[in-house]
mmCIF file of C-alpha atoms in Angstrom:
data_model
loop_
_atom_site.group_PDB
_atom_site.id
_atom_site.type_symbol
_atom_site.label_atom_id
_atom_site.label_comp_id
_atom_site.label_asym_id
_atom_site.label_seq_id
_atom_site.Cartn_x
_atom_site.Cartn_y
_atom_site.Cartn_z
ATOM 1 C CA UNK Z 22 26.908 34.934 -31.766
ATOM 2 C CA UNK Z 23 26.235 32.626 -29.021
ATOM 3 C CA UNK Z 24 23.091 34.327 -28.145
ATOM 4 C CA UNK Z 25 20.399 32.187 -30.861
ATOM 5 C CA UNK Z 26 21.855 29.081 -29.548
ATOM 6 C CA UNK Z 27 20.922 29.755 -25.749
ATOM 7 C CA UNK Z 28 17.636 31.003 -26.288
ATOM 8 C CA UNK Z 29 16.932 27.693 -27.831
ATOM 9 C CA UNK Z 30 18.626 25.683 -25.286
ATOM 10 C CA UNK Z 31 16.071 27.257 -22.659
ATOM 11 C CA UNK Z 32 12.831 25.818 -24.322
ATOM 12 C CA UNK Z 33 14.115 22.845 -24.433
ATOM 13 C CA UNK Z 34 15.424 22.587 -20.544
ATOM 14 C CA UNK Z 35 12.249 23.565 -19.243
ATOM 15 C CA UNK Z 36 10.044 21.043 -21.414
ATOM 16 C CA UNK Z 37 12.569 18.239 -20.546
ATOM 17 C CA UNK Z 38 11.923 19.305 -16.817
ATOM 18 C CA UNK Z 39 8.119 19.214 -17.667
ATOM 19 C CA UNK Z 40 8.503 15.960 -18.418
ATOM 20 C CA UNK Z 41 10.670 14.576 -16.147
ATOM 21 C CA UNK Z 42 7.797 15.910 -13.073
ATOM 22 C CA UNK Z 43 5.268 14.120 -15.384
ATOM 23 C CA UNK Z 44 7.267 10.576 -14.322
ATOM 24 C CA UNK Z 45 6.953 11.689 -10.766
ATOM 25 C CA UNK Z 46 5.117 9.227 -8.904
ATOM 26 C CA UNK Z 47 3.347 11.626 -5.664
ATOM 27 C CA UNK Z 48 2.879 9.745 -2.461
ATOM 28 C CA UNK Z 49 -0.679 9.733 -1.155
ATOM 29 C CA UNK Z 50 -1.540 12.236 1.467
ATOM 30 C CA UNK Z 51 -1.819 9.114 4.203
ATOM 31 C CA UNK Z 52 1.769 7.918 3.020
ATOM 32 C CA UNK Z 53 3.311 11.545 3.625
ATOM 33 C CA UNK Z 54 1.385 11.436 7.301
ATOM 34 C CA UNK Z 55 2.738 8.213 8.438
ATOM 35 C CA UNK Z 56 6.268 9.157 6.988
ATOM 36 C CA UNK Z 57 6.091 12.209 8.448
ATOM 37 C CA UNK Z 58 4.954 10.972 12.234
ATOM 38 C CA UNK Z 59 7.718 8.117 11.760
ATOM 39 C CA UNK Z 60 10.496 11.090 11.273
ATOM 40 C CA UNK Z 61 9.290 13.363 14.138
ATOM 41 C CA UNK Z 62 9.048 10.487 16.858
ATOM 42 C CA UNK Z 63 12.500 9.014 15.895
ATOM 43 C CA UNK Z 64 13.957 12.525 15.885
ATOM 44 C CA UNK Z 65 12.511 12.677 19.533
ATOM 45 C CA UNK Z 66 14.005 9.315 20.895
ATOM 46 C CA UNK Z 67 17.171 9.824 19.269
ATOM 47 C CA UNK Z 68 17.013 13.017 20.757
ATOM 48 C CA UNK Z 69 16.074 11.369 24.281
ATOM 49 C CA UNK Z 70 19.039 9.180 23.565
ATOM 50 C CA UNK Z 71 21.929 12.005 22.676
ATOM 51 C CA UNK Z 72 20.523 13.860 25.876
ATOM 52 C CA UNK Z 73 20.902 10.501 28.025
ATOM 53 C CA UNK Z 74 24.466 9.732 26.690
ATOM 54 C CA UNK Z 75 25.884 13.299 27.261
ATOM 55 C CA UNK Z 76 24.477 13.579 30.563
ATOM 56 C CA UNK Z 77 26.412 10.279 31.359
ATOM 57 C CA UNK Z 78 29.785 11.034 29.552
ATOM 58 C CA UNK Z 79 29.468 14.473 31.408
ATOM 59 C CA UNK Z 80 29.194 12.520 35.036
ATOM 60 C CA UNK Z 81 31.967 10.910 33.671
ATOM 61 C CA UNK Z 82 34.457 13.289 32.942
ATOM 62 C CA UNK Z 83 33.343 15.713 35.852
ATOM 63 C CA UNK Z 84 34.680 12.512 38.432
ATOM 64 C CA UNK Z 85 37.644 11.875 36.501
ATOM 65 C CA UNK Z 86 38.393 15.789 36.715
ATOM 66 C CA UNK Z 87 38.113 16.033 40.387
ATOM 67 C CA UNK Z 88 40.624 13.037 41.084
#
């Protein structure tokens, strides 16, 4: 019974979803570059950063477990 009503429903999902990626506004290929250099050298100092802080807290804990 249900069956006429979903194959109708399907059409209709994927042309919605055809337009809805027609609205899309693509960055340019030099915006996606510059994003993309901005994420990998902030992963790296925050990276630097986690590395610096753990080595610290480690010190820190390994004289306060020798006491």
């Amino acid at each position: 019974m249900g069956d006429s009503a979903e194959k109708t429903a399907k059409p209709r999902f994927f042309d919605g979803l055809k337009a809805e990626f027609k609205k899309i506004s693509w960055p340019d290929r030099q915006s996606t570059f510059k994003q993309s250099v901005a994420v990998v050298a902030i992963s790296i100092v925050l990276g630097v950063i986690i590395a610096v802080l753990d080595y610290f807290i480690q010190y820190g804990v390994n004289i306060l477990t020798t006491i």
